[in-house]
Amino acid sequence: HQLLIHRELHRNGRNVIRANGTLVNATALKEIGNHLVDIHGQNEHQALMQVEQHLHLLDEYATNELAPVKEKYQQAFSEYRQLQQTLLERKENEQAWAQRLDMLTFQNAELSEADLQSGEEERLEEEYQELSNYQDVLENLSKSHELLDGEWETNALTTVSSAVNALENIEEFGSRYKKLAENIREIYYNLQDMSSEIESVHDSLEFDAERLAYVDERLNLIRSLEQKYGATIDDVLEHQQKVETQLAEMGGPQQSTEDLELQTQQALADAEQLATSMHQIRKTAASKLAQKIHEQLKDLYMEKAEFSVHF
């Protein structure tokens, strides 16, 4: 892209300025010049003469020593501003803050004490059903075992065994009879295994009234917490994580307004200390810069010219 600037100076003092053929005023021309080049001439626009650029130029000159300190200062000042804002909000909403902090602290304590585990409700409900229906479970297990392998001749295993014997008598007469015999044998062996397992479960069952009371109480607690904080245990656990996060953001349950004030004051002191260090670095750099510019002015036969930096 090309930029053609044309300026006509008339004897009557009238000026006509065009940028790529478009009429512009002196203010617009100055703004364009800021982005293009420094014009070094007496009483003309110079970057050195722009007051808003002075600190930037000084910082650029001292960048090696100043930049690390300046970065730390910006971080420290940002931390101070955040703490100051938090403190201001707390003071403006002291009562609401305290009430919310109390509520979150209570919820966190309640949920931490409950120590819920994912999937716990399903396991307890199954155990509750077994314990609360202990007698029915025991009777039906016993009945099942008797029907499968009882002392009378018509139990299931005896009946199936007779069917096995009958099919074994004809399995040599064809492949389909052999297949039937194999299938009925497999059923017989499965029934034997099932009978043994039912007997084992039956013999292992014990009724524990204290355990039933504990499971019932635990389920009531879980359902109470679900009514407050979520439809399932996983929802309640998710709510607990949010509570812990909010408590951490509020400074924790033990941090008072006084503690936050002290923390804010310390952050301000840290920022001020770094600001003082920056000032000293700039002051030293300003002296060196003034000396170098004075030397350059002497080379331009401007021995009596003076240059100093004030900030």
CSV table of C-alpha atoms in Angstrom, one decimal:
chain,number,residue,atom,x,y,z
A,1,HIS,CA,0.0,0.0,0.0
A,2,GLN,CA,1.2,3.5,-0.8
A,3,LEU,CA,0.4,6.7,1.1
A,4,LEU,CA,0.9,10.0,-0.7
A,5,ILE,CA,0.7,13.1,1.4
A,6,HIS,CA,0.5,16.5,-0.4
A,7,ARG,CA,0.6,19.8,1.4
A,8,GLU,CA,0.1,23.2,-0.3
A,9,LEU,CA,1.3,26.3,1.5
A,10,HIS,CA,-0.1,29.6,0.3
A,11,ARG,CA,1.3,33.1,0.9
A,12,ASN,CA,-2.0,34.1,2.6
A,13,GLY,CA,-1.3,31.4,5.2
A,14,ARG,CA,-3.8,29.0,3.9
A,15,ASN,CA,-2.8,25.3,3.9
A,16,VAL,CA,-4.3,22.5,1.9
A,17,ILE,CA,-3.4,18.9,2.9
A,18,ARG,CA,-4.4,15.8,1.0
A,19,ALA,CA,-3.7,12.1,1.9
A,20,ASN,CA,-4.1,10.0,-1.3
A,21,GLY,CA,-6.2,12.8,-2.8
A,22,THR,CA,-8.5,13.2,0.2
A,23,LEU,CA,-8.6,16.5,2.1
A,24,VAL,CA,-7.5,16.1,5.7
A,25,ASN,CA,-6.8,18.6,8.5
A,26,ALA,CA,-3.6,19.2,10.4
A,27,THR,CA,-4.8,17.1,13.4
A,28,ALA,CA,-5.4,14.1,11.1
A,29,LEU,CA,-2.0,14.6,9.5
A,30,LYS,CA,-0.4,14.6,12.9
A,31,GLU,CA,-2.2,11.3,13.8
A,32,ILE,CA,-1.0,9.8,10.6
A,33,GLY,CA,2.5,10.9,11.3
A,34,ASN,CA,2.5,9.2,14.7
A,35,HIS,CA,2.1,5.8,13.0
A,36,LEU,CA,4.7,6.4,10.2
A,37,VAL,CA,7.9,8.2,11.2
A,38,ASP,CA,9.4,10.7,13.6
A,39,ILE,CA,10.0,14.0,11.9
A,40,HIS,CA,13.1,15.5,13.5
A,41,GLY,CA,12.8,19.2,13.1
A,42,GLN,CA,12.6,22.3,15.2
A,43,ASN,CA,9.0,22.9,16.5
A,44,GLU,CA,7.7,19.8,14.6
A,45,HIS,CA,6.2,16.6,15.9
A,46,GLN,CA,8.8,14.5,17.7
A,47,ALA,CA,8.3,11.3,19.8
A,48,LEU,CA,10.6,12.8,22.3
A,49,MET,CA,8.3,15.8,22.8
A,50,GLN,CA,5.2,13.6,23.4
A,51,VAL,CA,4.6,13.7,27.2
A,52,GLU,CA,2.6,10.5,27.1
A,53,GLN,CA,5.5,8.7,25.6
A,54,HIS,CA,8.2,9.8,28.1
A,55,LEU,CA,7.7,7.0,30.7
A,56,HIS,CA,7.4,4.4,27.9
A,57,LEU,CA,10.7,5.6,26.4
A,58,LEU,CA,12.4,5.6,29.8
A,59,ASP,CA,11.1,2.0,30.5
A,60,GLU,CA,12.4,0.9,27.1
A,61,TYR,CA,15.8,2.3,27.8
A,62,ALA,CA,15.9,0.5,31.2
A,63,THR,CA,14.1,-2.7,30.0
A,64,ASN,CA,16.8,-5.2,31.0
A,65,GLU,CA,16.8,-4.3,34.6
A,66,LEU,CA,13.2,-2.9,34.9
A,67,ALA,CA,11.2,-5.5,33.0
A,68,PRO,CA,11.4,-8.4,35.6
A,69,VAL,CA,10.6,-6.0,38.5
A,70,LYS,CA,7.7,-4.4,36.5
A,71,GLU,CA,6.2,-7.8,35.8
A,72,LYS,CA,6.4,-8.8,39.5
A,73,TYR,CA,4.8,-5.4,40.4
A,74,GLN,CA,1.9,-5.9,38.0
A,75,GLN,CA,1.3,-9.4,39.4
A,76,ALA,CA,1.4,-8.1,43.0
A,77,PHE,CA,-0.8,-5.1,42.2
A,78,SER,CA,-3.3,-7.4,40.5
A,79,GLU,CA,-3.4,-9.6,43.5
A,80,TYR,CA,-3.9,-6.6,45.8
A,81,ARG,CA,-6.8,-5.3,43.6
A,82,GLN,CA,-8.5,-8.7,43.8
A,83,LEU,CA,-8.2,-8.9,47.5
A,84,GLN,CA,-9.3,-5.3,47.8
A,85,GLN,CA,-12.4,-6.1,45.8
A,86,THR,CA,-13.2,-9.2,47.8
A,87,LEU,CA,-12.8,-7.3,51.0
A,88,LEU,CA,-15.0,-4.5,49.7
A,89,GLU,CA,-17.7,-7.0,48.7
A,90,ARG,CA,-17.5,-8.7,52.1
A,91,LYS,CA,-17.8,-5.4,54.0
A,92,GLU,CA,-20.7,-4.3,51.9
A,93,ASN,CA,-22.5,-7.6,52.3
A,94,GLU,CA,-21.2,-8.6,55.7
A,95,GLN,CA,-24.4,-10.1,57.0
A,96,ALA,CA,-25.2,-12.0,53.8
A,97,TRP,CA,-21.6,-13.1,53.5
A,98,ALA,CA,-21.6,-14.5,57.1
A,99,GLN,CA,-25.0,-16.2,56.5
A,100,ARG,CA,-23.8,-17.9,53.3
A,101,LEU,CA,-20.5,-18.9,54.9
A,102,ASP,CA,-22.4,-20.4,57.9
A,103,MET,CA,-24.7,-22.3,55.5
A,104,LEU,CA,-21.8,-23.6,53.4
A,105,THR,CA,-19.8,-24.6,56.5
A,106,PHE,CA,-22.8,-26.5,57.9
A,107,GLN,CA,-23.5,-28.3,54.6
A,108,ASN,CA,-19.8,-29.2,54.3
A,109,ALA,CA,-19.7,-30.6,57.8
A,110,GLU,CA,-22.9,-32.5,57.3
A,111,LEU,CA,-21.8,-34.1,54.1
A,112,SER,CA,-18.3,-34.8,55.3
A,113,GLU,CA,-19.7,-36.6,58.3
A,114,ALA,CA,-22.1,-38.6,56.2
A,115,ASP,CA,-19.2,-39.8,54.0
A,116,LEU,CA,-21.4,-41.0,51.2
A,117,GLN,CA,-20.0,-43.4,48.6
A,118,SER,CA,-21.1,-43.7,45.0
A,119,GLY,CA,-23.4,-46.8,44.6
A,120,GLU,CA,-23.9,-47.2,48.3
A,121,GLU,CA,-27.6,-46.7,48.3
A,122,GLU,CA,-28.2,-49.6,45.8
A,123,ARG,CA,-26.1,-51.9,47.9
A,124,LEU,CA,-27.8,-51.0,51.1
A,125,GLU,CA,-31.3,-51.3,49.6
A,126,GLU,CA,-30.5,-54.8,48.5
A,127,GLU,CA,-29.1,-55.7,51.9
A,128,TYR,CA,-32.2,-54.2,53.5
A,129,GLN,CA,-34.5,-56.2,51.4
A,130,GLU,CA,-32.7,-59.4,52.3
A,131,LEU,CA,-32.6,-58.7,56.1
A,132,SER,CA,-36.1,-57.4,56.4
A,133,ASN,CA,-37.5,-60.4,54.5
A,134,TYR,CA,-35.1,-62.9,56.2
A,135,GLN,CA,-37.8,-65.4,57.2
A,136,ASP,CA,-39.4,-65.5,53.7
A,137,VAL,CA,-36.0,-65.8,52.1
A,138,LEU,CA,-35.0,-68.7,54.4
A,139,GLU,CA,-38.3,-70.5,53.9
A,140,ASN,CA,-38.2,-70.2,50.1
A,141,LEU,CA,-34.6,-71.3,49.8
A,142,SER,CA,-35.4,-74.4,51.9
A,143,LYS,CA,-38.4,-75.1,49.8
A,144,SER,CA,-36.4,-74.8,46.6
A,145,HIS,CA,-33.8,-77.1,47.9
A,146,GLU,CA,-36.4,-79.7,49.0
A,147,LEU,CA,-38.0,-79.6,45.5
A,148,LEU,CA,-34.7,-80.1,43.8
A,149,ASP,CA,-33.1,-82.7,46.1
A,150,GLY,CA,-35.5,-83.6,48.9
A,151,GLU,CA,-35.8,-86.9,50.6
A,152,TRP,CA,-38.9,-88.0,48.6
A,153,GLU,CA,-38.5,-89.9,45.4
A,154,THR,CA,-40.4,-87.3,43.2
A,155,ASN,CA,-37.8,-84.5,43.7
A,156,ALA,CA,-36.6,-82.7,40.6
A,157,LEU,CA,-33.1,-84.4,40.5
A,158,THR,CA,-34.6,-87.8,40.9
A,159,THR,CA,-37.1,-87.2,38.1
A,160,VAL,CA,-34.6,-85.7,35.8
A,161,SER,CA,-32.2,-88.6,36.6
A,162,SER,CA,-34.9,-91.0,35.4
A,163,ALA,CA,-35.2,-88.9,32.2
A,164,VAL,CA,-31.5,-89.1,31.7
A,165,ASN,CA,-31.5,-92.9,32.1
A,166,ALA,CA,-34.4,-93.2,29.6
A,167,LEU,CA,-32.6,-91.2,26.9
A,168,GLU,CA,-29.3,-92.9,27.5
A,169,ASN,CA,-31.1,-96.2,26.6
A,170,ILE,CA,-31.8,-94.9,23.1
A,171,GLU,CA,-28.9,-92.6,22.4
A,172,GLU,CA,-27.0,-95.2,20.4
A,173,PHE,CA,-29.9,-95.4,17.9
A,174,GLY,CA,-29.2,-92.1,16.3
A,175,SER,CA,-27.4,-88.8,16.6
A,176,ARG,CA,-30.6,-86.9,17.6
A,177,TYR,CA,-31.2,-89.2,20.5
A,178,LYS,CA,-27.6,-88.8,21.5
A,179,LYS,CA,-28.0,-85.1,21.4
A,180,LEU,CA,-31.1,-85.3,23.6
A,181,ALA,CA,-29.3,-87.4,26.1
A,182,GLU,CA,-26.4,-85.0,26.3
A,183,ASN,CA,-28.7,-82.0,26.8
A,184,ILE,CA,-30.7,-83.7,29.6
A,185,ARG,CA,-27.4,-84.7,31.3
A,186,GLU,CA,-26.3,-81.1,31.2
A,187,ILE,CA,-29.6,-80.0,32.7
A,188,TYR,CA,-29.1,-82.7,35.5
A,189,TYR,CA,-25.6,-81.5,36.3
A,190,ASN,CA,-26.8,-77.8,36.3
A,191,LEU,CA,-29.6,-78.7,38.7
A,192,GLN,CA,-27.1,-80.5,41.0
A,193,ASP,CA,-24.9,-77.4,41.1
A,194,MET,CA,-28.0,-75.2,41.7
A,195,SER,CA,-29.2,-77.4,44.5
A,196,SER,CA,-25.7,-77.2,46.2
A,197,GLU,CA,-25.6,-73.4,45.8
A,198,ILE,CA,-29.1,-73.0,47.3
A,199,GLU,CA,-28.1,-75.2,50.2
A,200,SER,CA,-24.9,-73.2,50.8
A,201,VAL,CA,-26.7,-69.8,50.7
A,202,HIS,CA,-29.4,-71.2,53.0
A,203,ASP,CA,-26.8,-72.4,55.6
A,204,SER,CA,-24.8,-69.1,55.4
A,205,LEU,CA,-27.8,-66.8,56.2
A,206,GLU,CA,-27.9,-65.2,59.6
A,207,PHE,CA,-30.3,-62.7,60.9
A,208,ASP,CA,-28.7,-59.6,62.4
A,209,ALA,CA,-31.1,-57.2,64.0
A,210,GLU,CA,-28.5,-54.6,64.7
A,211,ARG,CA,-27.3,-54.6,61.2
A,212,LEU,CA,-30.8,-54.2,59.9
A,213,ALA,CA,-31.3,-51.2,62.2
A,214,TYR,CA,-28.0,-49.7,60.9
A,215,VAL,CA,-28.9,-50.2,57.3
A,216,ASP,CA,-32.4,-48.7,57.8
A,217,GLU,CA,-30.9,-45.7,59.6
A,218,ARG,CA,-28.2,-45.2,56.9
A,219,LEU,CA,-30.8,-45.4,54.1
A,220,ASN,CA,-32.9,-42.8,55.9
A,221,LEU,CA,-29.9,-40.5,56.2
A,222,ILE,CA,-29.1,-40.9,52.5
A,223,ARG,CA,-32.7,-40.2,51.4
A,224,SER,CA,-32.8,-37.1,53.7
A,225,LEU,CA,-29.6,-35.7,52.1
A,226,GLU,CA,-31.0,-36.5,48.6
A,227,GLN,CA,-34.1,-34.4,49.5
A,228,LYS,CA,-31.8,-31.5,50.4
A,229,TYR,CA,-29.0,-31.7,47.8
A,230,GLY,CA,-29.8,-33.9,44.9
A,231,ALA,CA,-31.9,-36.8,43.5
A,232,THR,CA,-29.1,-39.4,43.8
A,233,ILE,CA,-25.9,-39.9,45.8
A,234,ASP,CA,-23.8,-38.9,42.8
A,235,ASP,CA,-25.8,-35.6,42.7
A,236,VAL,CA,-25.2,-35.1,46.4
A,237,LEU,CA,-21.5,-35.7,46.0
A,238,GLU,CA,-21.4,-33.2,43.1
A,239,HIS,CA,-23.0,-30.7,45.4
A,240,GLN,CA,-20.5,-31.4,48.1
A,241,GLN,CA,-17.6,-30.6,45.7
A,242,LYS,CA,-19.3,-27.3,44.7
A,243,VAL,CA,-19.6,-26.4,48.4
A,244,GLU,CA,-15.9,-27.1,49.1
A,245,THR,CA,-15.0,-25.0,46.0
A,246,GLN,CA,-17.1,-22.1,47.2
A,247,LEU,CA,-15.7,-22.3,50.7
A,248,ALA,CA,-12.2,-22.2,49.3
A,249,GLU,CA,-13.1,-19.2,47.1
A,250,MET,CA,-14.5,-17.4,50.2
A,251,GLY,CA,-11.2,-17.9,52.0
A,252,GLY,CA,-12.2,-21.0,53.9
A,253,PRO,CA,-14.4,-21.4,57.0
A,254,GLN,CA,-11.7,-20.0,59.4
A,255,GLN,CA,-10.8,-16.8,57.6
A,256,SER,CA,-12.4,-13.7,59.2
A,257,THR,CA,-12.7,-10.2,57.7
A,258,GLU,CA,-9.8,-9.1,59.9
A,259,ASP,CA,-7.6,-11.8,58.3
A,260,LEU,CA,-8.6,-10.7,54.9
A,261,GLU,CA,-7.8,-7.1,55.8
A,262,LEU,CA,-4.3,-8.1,56.9
A,263,GLN,CA,-3.8,-10.1,53.8
A,264,THR,CA,-4.9,-7.1,51.7
A,265,GLN,CA,-2.6,-4.8,53.6
A,266,GLN,CA,0.3,-7.2,53.1
A,267,ALA,CA,-0.4,-7.4,49.3
A,268,LEU,CA,-0.4,-3.6,49.1
A,269,ALA,CA,2.9,-3.4,51.0
A,270,ASP,CA,4.4,-5.9,48.6
A,271,ALA,CA,3.2,-3.9,45.6
A,272,GLU,CA,4.5,-0.6,47.1
A,273,GLN,CA,7.9,-2.2,47.7
A,274,LEU,CA,8.1,-3.3,44.1
A,275,ALA,CA,6.9,0.2,43.0
A,276,THR,CA,9.7,1.7,45.0
A,277,SER,CA,12.2,-0.6,43.4
A,278,MET,CA,10.8,0.5,40.0
A,279,HIS,CA,11.2,4.1,40.9
A,280,GLN,CA,14.8,3.7,41.9
A,281,ILE,CA,15.6,1.8,38.7
A,282,ARG,CA,13.9,4.6,36.6
A,283,LYS,CA,15.7,7.3,38.5
A,284,THR,CA,19.1,5.8,37.9
A,285,ALA,CA,18.2,5.1,34.2
A,286,ALA,CA,16.9,8.7,33.8
A,287,SER,CA,20.2,10.1,35.0
A,288,LYS,CA,22.1,7.9,32.6
A,289,LEU,CA,19.7,8.7,29.7
A,290,ALA,CA,20.0,12.5,30.3
A,291,GLN,CA,23.8,12.2,30.3
A,292,LYS,CA,23.8,10.3,27.0
A,293,ILE,CA,21.4,12.8,25.3
A,294,HIS,CA,23.4,15.7,26.5
A,295,GLU,CA,26.5,14.1,24.9
A,296,GLN,CA,24.6,13.7,21.7
A,297,LEU,CA,23.5,17.4,21.8
A,298,LYS,CA,27.1,18.5,22.3
A,299,ASP,CA,27.9,16.6,19.1
A,300,LEU,CA,25.3,18.7,17.4
A,301,TYR,CA,27.0,21.9,18.6
A,302,MET,CA,24.3,22.4,21.2
A,303,GLU,CA,26.7,22.6,24.2
A,304,LYS,CA,24.4,24.9,26.2
A,305,ALA,CA,21.3,22.7,25.7
A,306,GLU,CA,20.0,21.0,28.8
A,307,PHE,CA,18.0,17.8,29.1
A,308,SER,CA,16.6,16.3,32.2
A,309,VAL,CA,14.0,13.7,33.1
A,310,HIS,CA,11.4,14.4,35.8
A,311,PHE,CA,8.7,11.9,36.9
